[in-house]
Coordinates of C-alpha atoms and ligand atoms in Angstrom, one line a residue:
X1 CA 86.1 114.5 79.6
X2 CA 88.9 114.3 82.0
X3 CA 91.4 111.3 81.8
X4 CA 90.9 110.5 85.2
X5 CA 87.5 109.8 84.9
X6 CA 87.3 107.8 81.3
X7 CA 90.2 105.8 83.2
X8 CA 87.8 105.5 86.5
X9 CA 84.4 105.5 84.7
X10 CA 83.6 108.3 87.0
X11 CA 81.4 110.5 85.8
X12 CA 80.7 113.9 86.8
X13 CA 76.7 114.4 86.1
X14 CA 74.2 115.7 89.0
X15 CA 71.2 113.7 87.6
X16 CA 67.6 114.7 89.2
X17 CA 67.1 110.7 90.7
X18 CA 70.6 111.9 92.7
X19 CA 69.8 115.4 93.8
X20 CA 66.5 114.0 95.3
X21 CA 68.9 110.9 96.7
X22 CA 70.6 114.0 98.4
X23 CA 67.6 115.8 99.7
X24 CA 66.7 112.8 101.5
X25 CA 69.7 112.3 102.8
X26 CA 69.6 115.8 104.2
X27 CA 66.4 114.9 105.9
X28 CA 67.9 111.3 107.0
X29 CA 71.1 113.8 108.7
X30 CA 68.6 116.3 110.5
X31 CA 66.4 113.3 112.2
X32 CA 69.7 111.7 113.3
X33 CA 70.3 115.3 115.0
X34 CA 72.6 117.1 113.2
X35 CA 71.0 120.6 113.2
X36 CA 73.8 123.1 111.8
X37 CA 71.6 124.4 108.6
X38 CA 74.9 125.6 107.2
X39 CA 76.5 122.4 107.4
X40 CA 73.0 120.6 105.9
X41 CA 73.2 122.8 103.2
X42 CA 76.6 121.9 102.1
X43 CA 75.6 117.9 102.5
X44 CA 73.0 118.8 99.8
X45 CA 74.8 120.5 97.7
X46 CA 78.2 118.6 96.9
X47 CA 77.4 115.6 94.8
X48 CA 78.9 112.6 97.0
X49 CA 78.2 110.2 93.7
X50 CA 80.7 112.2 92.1
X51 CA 83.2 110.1 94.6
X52 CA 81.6 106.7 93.4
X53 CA 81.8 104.7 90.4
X54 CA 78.8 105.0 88.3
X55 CA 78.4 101.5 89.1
X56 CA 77.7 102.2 92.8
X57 CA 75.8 105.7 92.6
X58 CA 72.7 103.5 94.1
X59 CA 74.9 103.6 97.4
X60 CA 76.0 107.4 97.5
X61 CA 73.3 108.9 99.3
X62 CA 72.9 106.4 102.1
X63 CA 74.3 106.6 105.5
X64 CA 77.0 104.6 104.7
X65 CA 81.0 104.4 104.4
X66 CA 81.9 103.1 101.3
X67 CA 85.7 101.6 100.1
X68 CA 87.4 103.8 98.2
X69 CA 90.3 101.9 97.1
X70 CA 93.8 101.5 98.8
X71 CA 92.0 99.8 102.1
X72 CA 90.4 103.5 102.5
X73 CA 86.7 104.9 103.1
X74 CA 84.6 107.7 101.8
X75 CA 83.3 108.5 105.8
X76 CA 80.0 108.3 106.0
X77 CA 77.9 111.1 105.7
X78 CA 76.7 111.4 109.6
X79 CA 80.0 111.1 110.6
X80 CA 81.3 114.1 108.2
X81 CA 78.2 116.1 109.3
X82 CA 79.0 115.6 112.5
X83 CA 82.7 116.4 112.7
X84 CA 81.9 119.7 110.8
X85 CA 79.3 120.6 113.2
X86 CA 81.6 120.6 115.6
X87 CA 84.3 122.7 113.8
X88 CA 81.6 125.9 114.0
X89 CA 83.1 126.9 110.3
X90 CA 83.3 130.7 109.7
X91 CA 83.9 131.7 106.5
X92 CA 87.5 132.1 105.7
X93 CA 88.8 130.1 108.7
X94 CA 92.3 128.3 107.6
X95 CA 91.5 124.7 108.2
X96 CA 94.2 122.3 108.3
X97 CA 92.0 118.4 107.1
X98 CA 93.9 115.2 108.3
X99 CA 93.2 112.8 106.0
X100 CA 92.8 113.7 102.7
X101 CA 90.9 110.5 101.4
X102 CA 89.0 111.1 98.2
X103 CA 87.9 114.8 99.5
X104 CA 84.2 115.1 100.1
X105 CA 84.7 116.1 103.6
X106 CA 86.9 118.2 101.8
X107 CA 84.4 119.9 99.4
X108 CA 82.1 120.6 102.5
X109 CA 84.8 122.5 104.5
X110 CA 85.3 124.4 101.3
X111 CA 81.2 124.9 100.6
X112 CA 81.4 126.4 104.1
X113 CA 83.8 128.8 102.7
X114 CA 86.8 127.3 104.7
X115 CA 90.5 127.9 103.1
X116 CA 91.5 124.2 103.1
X117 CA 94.9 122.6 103.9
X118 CA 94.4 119.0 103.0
X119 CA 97.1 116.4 103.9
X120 CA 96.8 112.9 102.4
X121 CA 99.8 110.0 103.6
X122 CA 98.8 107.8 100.6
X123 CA 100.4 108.8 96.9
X124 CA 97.2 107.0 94.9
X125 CA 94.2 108.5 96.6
X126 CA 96.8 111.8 96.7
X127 CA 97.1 112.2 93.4
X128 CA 93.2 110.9 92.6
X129 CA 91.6 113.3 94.9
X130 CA 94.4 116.3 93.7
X131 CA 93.2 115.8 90.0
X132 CA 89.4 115.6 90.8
X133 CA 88.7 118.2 93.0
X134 CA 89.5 121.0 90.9
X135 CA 87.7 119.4 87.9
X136 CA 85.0 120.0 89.8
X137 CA 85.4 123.3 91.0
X138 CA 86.7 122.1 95.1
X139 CA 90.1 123.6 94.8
X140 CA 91.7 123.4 98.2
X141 CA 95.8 123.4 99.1
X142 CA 96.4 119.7 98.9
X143 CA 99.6 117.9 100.6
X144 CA 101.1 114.3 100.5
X145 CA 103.2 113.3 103.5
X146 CA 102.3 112.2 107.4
X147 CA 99.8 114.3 108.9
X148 CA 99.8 113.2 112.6
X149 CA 102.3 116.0 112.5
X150 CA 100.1 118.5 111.0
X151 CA 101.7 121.2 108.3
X152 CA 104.0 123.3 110.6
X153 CA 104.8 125.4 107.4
X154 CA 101.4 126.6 107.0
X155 CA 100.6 127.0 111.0
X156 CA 98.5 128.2 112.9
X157 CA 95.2 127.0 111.5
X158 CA 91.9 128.2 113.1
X159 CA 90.4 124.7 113.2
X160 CA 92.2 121.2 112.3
X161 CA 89.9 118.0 111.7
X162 CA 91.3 114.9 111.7
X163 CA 89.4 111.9 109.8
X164 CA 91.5 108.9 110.6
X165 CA 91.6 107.5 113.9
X166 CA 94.5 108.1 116.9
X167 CA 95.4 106.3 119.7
X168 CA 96.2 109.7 121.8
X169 CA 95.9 113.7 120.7
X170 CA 99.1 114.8 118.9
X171 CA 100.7 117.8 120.6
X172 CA 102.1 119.2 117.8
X173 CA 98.4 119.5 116.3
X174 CA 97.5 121.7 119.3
X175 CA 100.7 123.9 118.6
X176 CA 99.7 124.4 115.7
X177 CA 96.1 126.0 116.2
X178 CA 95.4 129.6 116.9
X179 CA 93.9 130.6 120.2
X180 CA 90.5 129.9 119.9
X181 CA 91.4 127.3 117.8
X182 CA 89.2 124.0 117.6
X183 CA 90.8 120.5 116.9
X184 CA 88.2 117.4 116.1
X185 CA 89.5 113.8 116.4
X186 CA 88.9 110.5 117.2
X187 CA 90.7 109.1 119.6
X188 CA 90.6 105.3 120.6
X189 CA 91.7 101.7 119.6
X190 CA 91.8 100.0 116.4
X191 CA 88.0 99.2 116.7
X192 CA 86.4 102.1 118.1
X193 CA 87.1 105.8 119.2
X194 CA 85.7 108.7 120.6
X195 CA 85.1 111.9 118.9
X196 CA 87.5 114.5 120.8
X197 CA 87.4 118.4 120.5
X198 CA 89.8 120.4 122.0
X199 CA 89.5 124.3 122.3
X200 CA 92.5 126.2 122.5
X201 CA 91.8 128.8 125.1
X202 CA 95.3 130.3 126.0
X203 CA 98.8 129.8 124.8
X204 CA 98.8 126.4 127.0
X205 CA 95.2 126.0 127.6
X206 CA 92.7 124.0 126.3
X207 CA 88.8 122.8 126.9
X208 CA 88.2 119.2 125.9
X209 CA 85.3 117.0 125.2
X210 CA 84.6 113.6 124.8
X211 CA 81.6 112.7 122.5
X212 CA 80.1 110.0 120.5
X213 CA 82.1 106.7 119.8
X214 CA 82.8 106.0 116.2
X215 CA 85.0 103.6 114.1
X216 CA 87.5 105.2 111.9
X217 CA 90.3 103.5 109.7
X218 CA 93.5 104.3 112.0
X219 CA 95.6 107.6 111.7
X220 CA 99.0 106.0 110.6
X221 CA 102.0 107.5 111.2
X222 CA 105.1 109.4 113.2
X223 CA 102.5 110.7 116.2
X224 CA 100.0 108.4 115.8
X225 CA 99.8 104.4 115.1
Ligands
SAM1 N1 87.8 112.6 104.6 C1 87.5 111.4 103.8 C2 86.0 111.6 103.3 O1 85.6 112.6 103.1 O2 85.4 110.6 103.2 C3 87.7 110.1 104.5 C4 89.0 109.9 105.0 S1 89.4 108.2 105.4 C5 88.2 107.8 106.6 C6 90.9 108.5 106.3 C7 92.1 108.9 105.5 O3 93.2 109.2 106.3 C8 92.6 107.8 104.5 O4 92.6 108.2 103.2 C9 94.0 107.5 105.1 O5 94.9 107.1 104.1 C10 94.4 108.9 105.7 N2 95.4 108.9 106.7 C11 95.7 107.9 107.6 N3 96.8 108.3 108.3 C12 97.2 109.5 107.8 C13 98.3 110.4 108.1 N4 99.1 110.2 109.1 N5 98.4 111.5 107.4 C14 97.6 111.8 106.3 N6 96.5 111.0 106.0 C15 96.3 109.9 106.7

C-alpha cells in the first residue's frame, strides 16, 4: 500500500455498503435539481470516501462539506455538482481548477473527460492531493502557487472553475479563457457568495450570471482576499 495512506489510514477500497452510499447520493443530487446525467454519472462513480479517513467514511456520501485538514473543505457534493453543471464539460476541454483541495472536484472534471490544470496555494494539501490522485488512477496537471491569477503559462483554458470564494471576478481569469470560454465562481463576502458564470463571447465580451448563494472558504491571494 502506498505510504501516504498507511501514514493517513486512508484506504483505498470501494466496498458495496459505499457504492450504494453513492447511489443514493446520486438520487439525493437529482431531487435537489441537478439534472446533467453526465455530471450524475461522474458523482457515482468517483469514490468520495476515498478523500476521508476510514474513520469518517459514515459521512462521505452525505450532502455535506467535510474538513480536510489545514482549515480546508472537501465541497460538498451539491455544490461540486452544481459548479460542474454549469461548466457544460466536453470531453477534452482544457480546464484550468482554482483550488486544488484534496481533488474530488478534480476527479469529476477528469471522469468528464476534461484535461485538468489544478492549482493548489497550500504546500500540505498540494503535495497530499499530488500523491493520491494518481494512485488512484485521477491524474491531472497539478500546480502549487496563487491561483487568483490563474496559470498564464498554460492559457487559454476553455472553462476555469474556481472553488474558493472571491470578493470580485479576477481579470486576469477572463484573459485567460478562450472565446467561448466559461468561468464559474463565487463571488461575495467572507460569509456568503453568489455563484457567478461568465461567458466569453468576444475578445472583450462577456455574458454574466448571478445564481445561487453559497458559502465557500475565501479565495486567498494576489487578486483576491
Ligand atoms: N475542490 C475541492 C473539493 O473537491 O472538495 C474543495 C476546495 S476547498 C473548498 C478550496 C481550496 O482553495 C482550498 O484548498 C484552499 O486552500 C484553496 N485556495 C484558496 N485560495 C487559493 C488560491 N489563491 N490559489 C489556489 N488555491 C487556493
Amino acid at each position: 500500500m502506498h505510504n501516504f495512506a498507511i501514514q493517513m489510514a486512508y484506504k483505498f477500497v470501494d466496498n458495496y455498503r459505499e457504492q450504494g452510499a453513492r447511489k443514493k447520493l446520486v438520487e439525493e443530487l437529482k431531487k435537489k435539481g441537478i439534472a446533467d446525467e453526465q455530471v450524475l454519472q461522474a458523482i457515482g462513480k468517483v469514490p468520495r470516501h476515498y478523500f476521508f479517513d476510514e474513520t469518517f467514511w459514515n459521512q462521505a456520501y452525505k450532502d455535506i462539506a467535510f474538513p480536510i485538514g489545514e482549515g480546508q473543505t472537501i465541497s460538498q457534493p451539491y455544490t461540486v455538482a452544481y459548479q460542474t453543471e454549469l461548466l457544460h464539460i466536453n470531453k477534452g476541454d482544457k480546464v484550468l481548477e482554482i483550488g486544488t483541495g484534496c481533488g474530488y472536484q478534480t476527479c469529476i472534471l477528469l471522469e468528464l473527460g476534461a484535461k485538468v490544470y489544478t492549482i493548489e496555494r497550500q504546500e500540505k494539501l498540494y503535495e497530499r492531493t499530488k500523491q493520491v490522485l494518481p494512485h488512484i488512477k485521477y491524474k491531472p496537471k497539478f500546480f502549487l502557487g496563487d491561483g487568483s491569477k490563474g496559470i498564464p503559462l498554460h492559457a487559454p483554458y476553455d472553462k476555469i472553475i474556481v472553488t474558493a470564494g472571491a470578493p470580485t471576478v479576477p481579470e486576469i481569469l477572463l484573459d485567460q479563457l478562450n472565446i467561448g470560454g466559461i468561468l464559474v465562481i463565487p463571488v461575495g463576502d467572507e460569509n456568503s457568495q453568489k455563484m457567478v458564470t461568465i461567458l466569453k463571447t468576444g475578445e472583450h465580451d462577456y455574458e454574466k450570471h448571478v445564481l445561487d448563494t453559497f458559502r465557500f472558504v475565501p479565495l486567498v491571494g494576489d487578486k483576491a482576499w
